[in-house]
Coordinates of C-alpha atoms in Angstrom, one line a residue:
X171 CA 0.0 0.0 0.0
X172 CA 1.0 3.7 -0.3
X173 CA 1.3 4.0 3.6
X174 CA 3.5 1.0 3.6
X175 CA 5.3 1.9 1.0
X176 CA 5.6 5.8 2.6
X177 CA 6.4 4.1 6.1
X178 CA 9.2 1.5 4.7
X179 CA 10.9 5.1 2.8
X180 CA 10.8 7.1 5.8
X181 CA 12.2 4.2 7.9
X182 CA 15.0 3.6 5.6
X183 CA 16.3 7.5 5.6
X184 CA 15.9 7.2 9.0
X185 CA 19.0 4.5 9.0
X186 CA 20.6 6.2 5.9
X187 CA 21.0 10.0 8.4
X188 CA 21.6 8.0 11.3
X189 CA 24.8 6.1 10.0
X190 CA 25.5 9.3 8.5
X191 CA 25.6 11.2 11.7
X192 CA 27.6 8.2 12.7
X193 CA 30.5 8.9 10.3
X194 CA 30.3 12.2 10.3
X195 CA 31.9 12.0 14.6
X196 CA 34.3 9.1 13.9
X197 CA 37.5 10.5 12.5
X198 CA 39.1 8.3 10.0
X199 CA 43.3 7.6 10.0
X200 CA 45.5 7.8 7.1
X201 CA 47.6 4.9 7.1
X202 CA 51.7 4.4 6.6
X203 CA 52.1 5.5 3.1
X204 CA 53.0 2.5 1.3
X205 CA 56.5 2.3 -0.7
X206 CA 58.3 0.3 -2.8
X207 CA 62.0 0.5 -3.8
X208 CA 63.2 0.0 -7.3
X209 CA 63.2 -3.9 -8.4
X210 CA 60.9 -5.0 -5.0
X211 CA 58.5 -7.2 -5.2
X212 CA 56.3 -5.6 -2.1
X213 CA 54.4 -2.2 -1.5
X214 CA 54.1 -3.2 2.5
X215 CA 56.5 -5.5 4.6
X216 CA 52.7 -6.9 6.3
X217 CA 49.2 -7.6 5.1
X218 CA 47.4 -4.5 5.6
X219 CA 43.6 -5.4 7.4
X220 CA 40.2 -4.2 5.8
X221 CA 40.3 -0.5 5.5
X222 CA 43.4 -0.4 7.2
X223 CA 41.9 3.5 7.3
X224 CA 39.5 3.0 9.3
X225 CA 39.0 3.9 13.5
X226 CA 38.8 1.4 15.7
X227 CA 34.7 2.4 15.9
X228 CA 34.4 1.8 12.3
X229 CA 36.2 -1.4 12.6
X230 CA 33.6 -2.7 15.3
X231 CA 31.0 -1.7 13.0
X232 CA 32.3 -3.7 10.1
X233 CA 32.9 -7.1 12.6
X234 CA 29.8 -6.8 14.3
X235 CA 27.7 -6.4 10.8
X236 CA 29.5 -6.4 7.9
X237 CA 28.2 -4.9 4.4
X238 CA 29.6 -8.0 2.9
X239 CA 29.0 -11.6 3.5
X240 CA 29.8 -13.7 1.1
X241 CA 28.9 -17.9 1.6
X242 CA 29.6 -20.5 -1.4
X243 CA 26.7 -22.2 -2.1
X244 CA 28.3 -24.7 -4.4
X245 CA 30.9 -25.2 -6.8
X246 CA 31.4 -27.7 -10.0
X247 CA 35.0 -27.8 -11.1
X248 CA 36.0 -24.1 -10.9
X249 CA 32.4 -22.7 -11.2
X250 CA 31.4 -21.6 -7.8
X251 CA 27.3 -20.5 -7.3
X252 CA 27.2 -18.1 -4.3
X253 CA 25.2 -15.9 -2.3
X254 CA 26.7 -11.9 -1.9
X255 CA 24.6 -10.5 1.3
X256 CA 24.9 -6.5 0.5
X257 CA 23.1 -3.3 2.4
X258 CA 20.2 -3.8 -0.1
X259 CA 19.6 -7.2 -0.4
X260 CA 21.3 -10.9 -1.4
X261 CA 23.2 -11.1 -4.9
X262 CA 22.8 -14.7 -5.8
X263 CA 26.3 -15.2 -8.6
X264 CA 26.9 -15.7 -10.7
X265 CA 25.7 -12.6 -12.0
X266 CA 25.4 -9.7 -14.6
X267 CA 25.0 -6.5 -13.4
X268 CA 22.9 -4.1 -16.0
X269 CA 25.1 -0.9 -16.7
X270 CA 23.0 2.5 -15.5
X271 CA 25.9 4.9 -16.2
X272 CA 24.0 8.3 -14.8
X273 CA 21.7 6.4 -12.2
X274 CA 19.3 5.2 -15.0
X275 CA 19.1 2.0 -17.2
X276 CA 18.5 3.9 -20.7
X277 CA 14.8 3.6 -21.9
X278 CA 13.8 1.3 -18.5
X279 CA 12.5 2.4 -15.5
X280 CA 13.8 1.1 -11.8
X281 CA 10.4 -0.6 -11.7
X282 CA 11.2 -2.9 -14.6
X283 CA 14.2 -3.7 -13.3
X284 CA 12.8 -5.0 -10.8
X285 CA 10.3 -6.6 -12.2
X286 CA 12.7 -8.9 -14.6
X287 CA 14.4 -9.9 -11.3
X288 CA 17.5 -7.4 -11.4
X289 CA 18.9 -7.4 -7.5
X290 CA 22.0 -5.2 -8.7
X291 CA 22.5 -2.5 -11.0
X292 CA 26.3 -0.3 -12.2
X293 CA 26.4 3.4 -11.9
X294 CA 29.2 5.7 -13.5
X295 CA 31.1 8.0 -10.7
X296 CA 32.7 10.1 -13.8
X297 CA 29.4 11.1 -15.3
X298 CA 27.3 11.0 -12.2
X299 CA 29.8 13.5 -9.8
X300 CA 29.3 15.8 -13.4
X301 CA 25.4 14.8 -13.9
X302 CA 23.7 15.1 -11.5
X303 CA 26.6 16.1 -9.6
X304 CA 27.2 14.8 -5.6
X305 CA 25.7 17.5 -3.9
X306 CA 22.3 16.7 -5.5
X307 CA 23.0 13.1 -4.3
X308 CA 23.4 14.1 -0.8
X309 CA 20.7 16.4 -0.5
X310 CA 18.7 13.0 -1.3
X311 CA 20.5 10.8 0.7
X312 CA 22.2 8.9 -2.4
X313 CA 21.6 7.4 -5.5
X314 CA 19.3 4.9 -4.1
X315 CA 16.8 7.4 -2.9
X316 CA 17.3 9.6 -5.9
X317 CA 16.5 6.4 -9.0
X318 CA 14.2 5.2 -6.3
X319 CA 15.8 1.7 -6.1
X320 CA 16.2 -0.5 -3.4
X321 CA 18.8 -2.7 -4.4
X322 CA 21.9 -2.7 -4.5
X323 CA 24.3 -0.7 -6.8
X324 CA 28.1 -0.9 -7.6
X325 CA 29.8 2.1 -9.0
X326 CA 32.4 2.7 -11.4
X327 CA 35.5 4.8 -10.0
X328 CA 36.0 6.6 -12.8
X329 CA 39.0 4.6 -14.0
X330 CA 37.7 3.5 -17.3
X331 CA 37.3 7.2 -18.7
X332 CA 40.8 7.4 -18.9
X333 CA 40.4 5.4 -21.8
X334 CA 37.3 5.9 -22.9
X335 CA 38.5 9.7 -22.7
X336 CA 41.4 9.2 -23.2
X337 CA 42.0 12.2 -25.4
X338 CA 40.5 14.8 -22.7
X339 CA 42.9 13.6 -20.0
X340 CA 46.1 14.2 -18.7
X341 CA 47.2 11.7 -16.2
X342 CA 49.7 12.4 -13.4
X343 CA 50.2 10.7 -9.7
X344 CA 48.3 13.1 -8.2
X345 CA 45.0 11.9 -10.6
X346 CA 43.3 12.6 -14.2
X347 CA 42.2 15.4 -15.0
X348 CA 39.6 15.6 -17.9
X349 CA 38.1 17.8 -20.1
X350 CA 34.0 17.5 -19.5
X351 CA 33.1 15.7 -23.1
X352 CA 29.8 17.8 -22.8
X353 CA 31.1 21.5 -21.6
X354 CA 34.1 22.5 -23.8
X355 CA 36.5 23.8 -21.5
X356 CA 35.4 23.0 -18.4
X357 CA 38.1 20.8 -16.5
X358 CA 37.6 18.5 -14.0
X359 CA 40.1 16.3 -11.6
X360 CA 39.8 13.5 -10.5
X361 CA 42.1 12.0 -7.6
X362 CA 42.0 8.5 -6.1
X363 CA 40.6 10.9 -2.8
X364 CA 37.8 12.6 -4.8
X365 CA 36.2 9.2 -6.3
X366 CA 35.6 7.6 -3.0
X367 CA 34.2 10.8 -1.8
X368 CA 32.0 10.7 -4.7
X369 CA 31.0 7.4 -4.2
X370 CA 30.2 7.6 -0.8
X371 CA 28.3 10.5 -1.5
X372 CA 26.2 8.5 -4.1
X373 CA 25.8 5.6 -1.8
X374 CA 26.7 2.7 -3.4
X375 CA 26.9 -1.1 -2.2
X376 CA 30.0 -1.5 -3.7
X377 CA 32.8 1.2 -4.4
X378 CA 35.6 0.4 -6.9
X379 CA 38.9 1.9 -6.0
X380 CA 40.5 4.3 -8.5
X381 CA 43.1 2.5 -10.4
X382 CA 45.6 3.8 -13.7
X383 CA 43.9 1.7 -16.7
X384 CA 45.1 1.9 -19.9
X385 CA 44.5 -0.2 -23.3
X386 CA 44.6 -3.5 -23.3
X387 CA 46.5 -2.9 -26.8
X388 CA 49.4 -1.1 -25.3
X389 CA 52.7 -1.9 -25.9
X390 CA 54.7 0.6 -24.1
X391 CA 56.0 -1.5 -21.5
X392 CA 57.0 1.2 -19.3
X393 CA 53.8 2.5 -19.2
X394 CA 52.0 -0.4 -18.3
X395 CA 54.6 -1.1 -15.9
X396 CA 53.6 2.7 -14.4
X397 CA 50.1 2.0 -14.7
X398 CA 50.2 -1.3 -12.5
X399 CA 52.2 0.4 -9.7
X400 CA 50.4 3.2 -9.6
X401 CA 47.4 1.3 -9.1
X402 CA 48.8 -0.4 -5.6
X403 CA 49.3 3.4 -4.4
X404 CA 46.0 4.7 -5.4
X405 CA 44.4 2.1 -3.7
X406 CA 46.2 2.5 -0.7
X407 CA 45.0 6.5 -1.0
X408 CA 41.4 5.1 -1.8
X409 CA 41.4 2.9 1.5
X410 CA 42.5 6.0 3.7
X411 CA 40.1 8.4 1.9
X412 CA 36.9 5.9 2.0
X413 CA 34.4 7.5 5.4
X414 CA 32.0 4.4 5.1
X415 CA 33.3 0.6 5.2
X416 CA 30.8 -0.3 8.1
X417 CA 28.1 0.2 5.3
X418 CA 29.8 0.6 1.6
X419 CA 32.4 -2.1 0.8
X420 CA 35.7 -1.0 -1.2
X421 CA 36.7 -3.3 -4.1
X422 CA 40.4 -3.4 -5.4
X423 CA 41.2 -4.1 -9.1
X424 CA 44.0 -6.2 -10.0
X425 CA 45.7 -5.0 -12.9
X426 CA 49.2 -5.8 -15.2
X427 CA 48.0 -5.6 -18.7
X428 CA 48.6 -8.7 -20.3
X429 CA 52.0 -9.6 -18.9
X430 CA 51.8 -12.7 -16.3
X431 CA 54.4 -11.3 -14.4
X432 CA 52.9 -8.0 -13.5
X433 CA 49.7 -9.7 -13.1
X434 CA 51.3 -11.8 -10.7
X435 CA 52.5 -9.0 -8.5
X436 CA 49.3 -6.6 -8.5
X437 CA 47.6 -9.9 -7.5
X438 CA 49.6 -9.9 -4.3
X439 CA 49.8 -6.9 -3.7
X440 CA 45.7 -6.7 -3.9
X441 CA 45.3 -9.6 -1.7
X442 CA 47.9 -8.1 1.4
X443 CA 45.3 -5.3 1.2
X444 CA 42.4 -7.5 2.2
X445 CA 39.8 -6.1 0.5
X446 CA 36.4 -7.4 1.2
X447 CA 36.0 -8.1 -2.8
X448 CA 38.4 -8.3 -5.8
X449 CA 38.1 -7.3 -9.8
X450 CA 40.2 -8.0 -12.8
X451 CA 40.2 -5.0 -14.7
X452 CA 42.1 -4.1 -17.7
X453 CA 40.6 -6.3 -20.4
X454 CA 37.8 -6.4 -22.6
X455 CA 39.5 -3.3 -24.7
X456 CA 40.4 -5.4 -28.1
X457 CA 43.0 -7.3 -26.8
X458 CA 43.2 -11.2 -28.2
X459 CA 40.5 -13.7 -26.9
X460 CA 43.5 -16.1 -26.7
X461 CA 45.0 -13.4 -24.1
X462 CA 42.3 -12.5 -22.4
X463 CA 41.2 -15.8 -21.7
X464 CA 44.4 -16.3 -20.0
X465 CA 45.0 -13.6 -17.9
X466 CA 41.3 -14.1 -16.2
X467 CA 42.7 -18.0 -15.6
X468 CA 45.4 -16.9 -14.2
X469 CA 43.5 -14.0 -12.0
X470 CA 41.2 -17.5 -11.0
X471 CA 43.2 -20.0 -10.6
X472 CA 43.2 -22.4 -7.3
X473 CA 45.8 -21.5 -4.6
X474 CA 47.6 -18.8 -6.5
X475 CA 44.3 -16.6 -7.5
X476 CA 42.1 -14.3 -6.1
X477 CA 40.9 -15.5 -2.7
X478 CA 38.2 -18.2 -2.5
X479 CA 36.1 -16.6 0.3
X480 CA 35.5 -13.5 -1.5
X481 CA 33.8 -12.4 -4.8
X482 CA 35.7 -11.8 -8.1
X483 CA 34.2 -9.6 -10.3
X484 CA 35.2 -9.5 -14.4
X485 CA 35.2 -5.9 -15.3
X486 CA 33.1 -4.6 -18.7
X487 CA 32.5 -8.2 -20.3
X488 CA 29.0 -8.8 -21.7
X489 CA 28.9 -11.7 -24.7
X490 CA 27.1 -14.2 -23.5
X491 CA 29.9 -16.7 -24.7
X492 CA 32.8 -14.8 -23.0
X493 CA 30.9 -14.8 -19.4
X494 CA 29.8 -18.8 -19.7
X495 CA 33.9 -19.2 -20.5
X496 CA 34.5 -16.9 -17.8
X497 CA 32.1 -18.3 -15.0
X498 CA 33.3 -21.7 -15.8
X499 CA 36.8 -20.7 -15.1
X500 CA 35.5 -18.8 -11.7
X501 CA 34.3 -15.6 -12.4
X502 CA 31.4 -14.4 -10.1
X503 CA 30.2 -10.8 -11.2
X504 CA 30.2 -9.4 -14.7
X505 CA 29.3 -5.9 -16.3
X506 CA 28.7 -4.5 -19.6
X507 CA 27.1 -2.3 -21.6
X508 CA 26.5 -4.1 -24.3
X509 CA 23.3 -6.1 -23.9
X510 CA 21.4 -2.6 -23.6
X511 CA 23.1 -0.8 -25.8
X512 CA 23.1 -3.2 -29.0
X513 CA 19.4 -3.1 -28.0
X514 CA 19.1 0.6 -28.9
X515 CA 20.4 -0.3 -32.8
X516 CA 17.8 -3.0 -32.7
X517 CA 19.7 -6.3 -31.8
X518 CA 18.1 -8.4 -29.7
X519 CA 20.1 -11.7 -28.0
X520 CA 19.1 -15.1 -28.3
X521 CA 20.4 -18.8 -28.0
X522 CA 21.5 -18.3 -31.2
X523 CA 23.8 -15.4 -31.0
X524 CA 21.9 -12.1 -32.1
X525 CA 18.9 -10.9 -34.5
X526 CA 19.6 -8.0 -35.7
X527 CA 15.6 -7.2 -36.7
X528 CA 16.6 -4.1 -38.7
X529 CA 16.8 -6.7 -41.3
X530 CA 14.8 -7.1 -44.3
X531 CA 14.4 -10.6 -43.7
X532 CA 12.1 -10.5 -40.4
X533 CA 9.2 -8.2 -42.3
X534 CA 7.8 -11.4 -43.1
X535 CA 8.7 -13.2 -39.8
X536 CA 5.4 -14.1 -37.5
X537 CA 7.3 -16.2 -35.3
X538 CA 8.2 -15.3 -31.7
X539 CA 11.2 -13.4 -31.1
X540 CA 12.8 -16.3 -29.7
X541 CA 11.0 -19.4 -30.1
X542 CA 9.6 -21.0 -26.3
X543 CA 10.8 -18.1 -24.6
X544 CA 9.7 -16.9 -21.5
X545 CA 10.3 -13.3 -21.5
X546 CA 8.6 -10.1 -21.6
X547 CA 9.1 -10.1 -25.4
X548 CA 7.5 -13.7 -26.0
X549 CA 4.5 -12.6 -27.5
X550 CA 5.8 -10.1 -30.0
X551 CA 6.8 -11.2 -33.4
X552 CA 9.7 -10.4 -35.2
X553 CA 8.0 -8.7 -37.9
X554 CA 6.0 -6.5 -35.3
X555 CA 9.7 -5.3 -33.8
X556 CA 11.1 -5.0 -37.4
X557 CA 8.6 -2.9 -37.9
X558 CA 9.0 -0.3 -35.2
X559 CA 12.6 -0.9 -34.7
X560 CA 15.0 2.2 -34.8
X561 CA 11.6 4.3 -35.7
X562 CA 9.6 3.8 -32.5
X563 CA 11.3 4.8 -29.2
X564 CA 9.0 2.2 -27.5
X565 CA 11.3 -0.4 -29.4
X566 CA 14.3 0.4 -28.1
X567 CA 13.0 0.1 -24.2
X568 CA 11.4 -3.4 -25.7
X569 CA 14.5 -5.0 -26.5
X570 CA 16.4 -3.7 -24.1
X571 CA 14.2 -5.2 -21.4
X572 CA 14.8 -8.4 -23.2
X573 CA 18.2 -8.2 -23.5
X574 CA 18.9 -7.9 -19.4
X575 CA 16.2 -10.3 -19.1
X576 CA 18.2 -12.7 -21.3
X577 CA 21.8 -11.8 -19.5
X578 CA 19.9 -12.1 -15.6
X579 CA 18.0 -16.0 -16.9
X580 CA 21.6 -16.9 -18.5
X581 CA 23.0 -16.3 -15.8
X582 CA 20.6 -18.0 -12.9
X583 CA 20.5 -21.0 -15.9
X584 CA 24.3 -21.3 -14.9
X585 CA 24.0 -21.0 -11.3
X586 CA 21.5 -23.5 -11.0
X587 CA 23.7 -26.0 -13.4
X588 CA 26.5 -25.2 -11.1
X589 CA 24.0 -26.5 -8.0
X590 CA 23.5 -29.8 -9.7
X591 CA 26.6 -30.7 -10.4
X592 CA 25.7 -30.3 -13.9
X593 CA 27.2 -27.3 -15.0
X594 CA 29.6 -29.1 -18.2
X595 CA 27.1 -30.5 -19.8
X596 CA 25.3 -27.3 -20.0
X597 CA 28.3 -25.2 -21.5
X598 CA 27.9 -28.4 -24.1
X599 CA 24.6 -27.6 -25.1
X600 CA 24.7 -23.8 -24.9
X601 CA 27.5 -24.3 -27.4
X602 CA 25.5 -26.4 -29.3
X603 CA 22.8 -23.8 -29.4
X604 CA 24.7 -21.1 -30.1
X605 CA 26.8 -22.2 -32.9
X606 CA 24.1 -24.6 -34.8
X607 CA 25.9 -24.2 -38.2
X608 CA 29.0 -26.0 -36.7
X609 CA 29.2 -29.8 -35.6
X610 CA 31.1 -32.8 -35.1
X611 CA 33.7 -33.9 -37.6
X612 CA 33.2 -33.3 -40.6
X613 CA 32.6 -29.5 -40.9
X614 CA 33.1 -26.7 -42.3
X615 CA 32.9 -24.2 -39.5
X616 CA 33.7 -24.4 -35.5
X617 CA 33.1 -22.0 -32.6
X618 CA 36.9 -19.5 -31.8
X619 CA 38.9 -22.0 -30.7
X620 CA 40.2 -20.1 -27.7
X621 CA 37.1 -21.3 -25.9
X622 CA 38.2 -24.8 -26.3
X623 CA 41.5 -24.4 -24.9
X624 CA 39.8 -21.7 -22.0
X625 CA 37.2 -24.2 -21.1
X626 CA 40.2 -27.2 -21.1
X627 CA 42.1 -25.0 -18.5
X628 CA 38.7 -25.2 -16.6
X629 CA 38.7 -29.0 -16.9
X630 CA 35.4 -29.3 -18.9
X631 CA 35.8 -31.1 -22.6
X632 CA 34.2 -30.0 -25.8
X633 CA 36.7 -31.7 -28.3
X634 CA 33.8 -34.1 -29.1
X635 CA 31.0 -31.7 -30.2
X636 CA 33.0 -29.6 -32.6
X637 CA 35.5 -30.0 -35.7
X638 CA 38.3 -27.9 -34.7
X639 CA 40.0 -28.8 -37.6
X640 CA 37.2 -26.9 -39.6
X641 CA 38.8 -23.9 -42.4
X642 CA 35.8 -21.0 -41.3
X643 CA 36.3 -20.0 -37.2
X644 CA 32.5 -18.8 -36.4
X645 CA 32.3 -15.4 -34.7
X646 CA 32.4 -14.5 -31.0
X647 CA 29.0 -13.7 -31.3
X648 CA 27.3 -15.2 -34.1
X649 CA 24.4 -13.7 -35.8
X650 CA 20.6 -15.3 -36.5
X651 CA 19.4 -14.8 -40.1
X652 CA 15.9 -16.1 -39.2
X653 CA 14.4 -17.8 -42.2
X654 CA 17.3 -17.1 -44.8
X655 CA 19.1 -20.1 -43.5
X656 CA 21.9 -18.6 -43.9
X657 CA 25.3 -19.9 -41.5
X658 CA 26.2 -18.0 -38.4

């Protein structure tokens, strides 16, 4: 009811000004600053604690109720199934997380995010501190209160800009400064300090620490070599600056390019700083799938990988067939724009790879949009979208609530493999489904063969269903010609 609903708001800003008022009287302390000499292989002679930051009050807080819990509900080779308990709710992984860059999936309202089961959502600290700016956000309490959502949100730090915007920044140790892409001349600096502040002005679950990305194409190995170091101080200026771990939890992000070496060390140098999650940035930027594949193995692997008890998050990857590699090689969280995105150009994602119903060849096309689906598109026809596609605003919200309702079912489809113990035999039949022009021996075509050897390294076996002998290697993300008949 309205009163409910009026009584459950006013009991949750309640909370929200008295934890406030809470940090607002504990002081916070900046710890050692962290150093490294030339040719170590350490930032810190101990492991630092969580938030090493933090007061002692603040540190009670975060023992007696912590913003994070995070219990392994099951695990089939390397894919783990687990439950995230955040501020706002349990995430149940693995999971995709629907990217709202300025508090606002485009074209969808928080309502049907709910409503297609969505427990946790992105937001963009870059374009939100300029649009619509922090001080708005605290007048109402965060971004929570602002979207009206109430569950949970990760944000951004701001990192990714520097490549995205690459060409409006100039990057020093003390921050970026950029250029604002929508006010010629107006400049704006952002220090590892000033994106926590931002972030726990906005009010996030989860707060990504600022970290120095560059391309995954780089070759300048000095750089990259810069850009991994100065990520370890950053963070350690992102742990001292952050007024909130009893309620917001701060995520590290390993990074080291494509070189095992480096990765090695900013993995090490993450995990001494005990944060309550870890994310493997740097990738999805064009580097090779044979690469990338790799260095997410690496940033999984038993023993020498991120820490078991604690979610590991894939930074800005969205094909469906790079997170089912991914999870299967223990990956928890994922992120992209993509699904919602390609949506907007009228592509919609199925089993089959994608439909792009701009195309002439769905005017004629009464089926569903995907055959025995369940989602909020399963009684419209393709040649009802390819009508209104690209001319009707309403088309663009339409597929791109079935797009994050395909990423969210994917997803849960995984998890509850992983529950059952039978999680290889669905990678073999999503394969199967999504590459249907490709087959056992003899064929012409075969899915990229870097997801053979990635699912190999994650001990599940799909020599059998393919020729990866075959001349044609498919497409990441093969396309659906409908009736033409056409190969993927």
């Amino acid at each position: 009811t309205k009163t409910q609903k009026h009584k459950n708001t006013k009991q949750h800003n309640q909370s929200i000004n008295m934890a406030k008022r809470s940090s607002d009287e504990v002081g916070v302390e900046a710890p050692p600053e962290a150093k490294r000499a030339e040719g170590s292989t350490s930032s810190s002679d101990l492991p630092l604690p969580p938030y090493a930051s933090a007061s002692e009050e603040h540190r009670e807080l975060a023992r007696t109720k912590p913003p994070l819990v995070f219990q392994l509900d099951a695990q089939c080779g390397r894919a783990r199934a687990s439950t995230i308990t955040l501020p706002h709710g349990p995430v149940l992984t693995p999971v995709f997380m629907p990217v709202g860059t300025q508090g606002t999936i485009k074209g969808l309202s928080s309502e049907d995010m709910q409503a297609i089961g969505c427990k946790i959502l992105l937001g963009n600290t870059f374009h939100l501190a300029n649009r619509p700016t922090c001080e708005l956000l605290d007048k109402c309490e965060g971004l929570h209160n602002f979207m009206q959502w109430p569950r949970n949100i990760l944000t951004d730090s701001g990192g990714f800009q520097m490549v995205s915007l690459l060409k409006l920044a100039e990057i020093t140790e003390q921050g970026v400064e950029f250029e604002d892409p929508k006010n010629a001349g107006s400049r704006m600096l952002l220090t590892p300090e000033k994106s926590i502040q931002s972030q726990n002005s906005i009010g996030a679950d989860i707060l990504m620490a600022l970290d120095d990305v560059i391309s995954s194409t780089t070759v300048d190995t000095e750089r990259i070599k810069e850009a991994t170091d100065r990520t370890l101080r950053w963070a350690d200026r992102c742990i001292s600056a952050h007024r909130n771990p009893h309620r917001q939890n701060l995520f590290g992000i390993v990074q080291g390019h494509l070189d095992p070496d480096l990765r090695d060390y900013s993995l090490k140098e993450m995990i001494k700083r005990n944060f309550p999650g870890y994310a493997i940035g740097g990738l999805s930027g064009g580097e090779a799938k044979d690469a990338f594949w790799r260095v997410v193995e690496q940033c999984t692997r038993p023993e020498t990988g991120l820490p078991a008890d604690k979610p590991r998050y894939l930074m800005g990857v969205g094909y469906p067939l790079d997170i089912v590699v991914c999870v299967a090689l223990g990956v928890d969280m994922f992120d992209c724009v993509y699904p919602s995105r390609t949506a907007r150009f009228g592509t919609a994602l199925v089993r089959t790879g994608q439909m792009r119903l701009t195309s002439s060849e769905f005017a004629n096309d009464h089926r569903p949009l995907e055959v025995g689906g369940t989602g909020p598109l399963k009684d419209y026809t393709r040649a009802m979208l390819h009508t209104i596609v690209t001319k009707e605003p309403v088309a663009a919200s339409l597929i791109t609530l079935h797009n994050l309702h395909f990423m969210l079912t994917l997803l849960t489809e995984m998890r509850e493999a992983i529950r059952a113990n039978t999680f290889p035999q669905w990678v073999r039949k999503f394969l199967q489904d999504f590459f249907p022009s490709a087959s056992p021996p003899p064929c012409e075509r075969c899915p990229p063969r870097w997801v053979r050897d990635a699912l190999k390294a994650a001990g599940i076996d799909v020599e059998d269903i393919f020729d990866w002998s075959a001349k044609e290697e498919l497409a990441d993300m093969p396309r659906d010609y409908g009736r033409s008949g056409k190969a993927a």
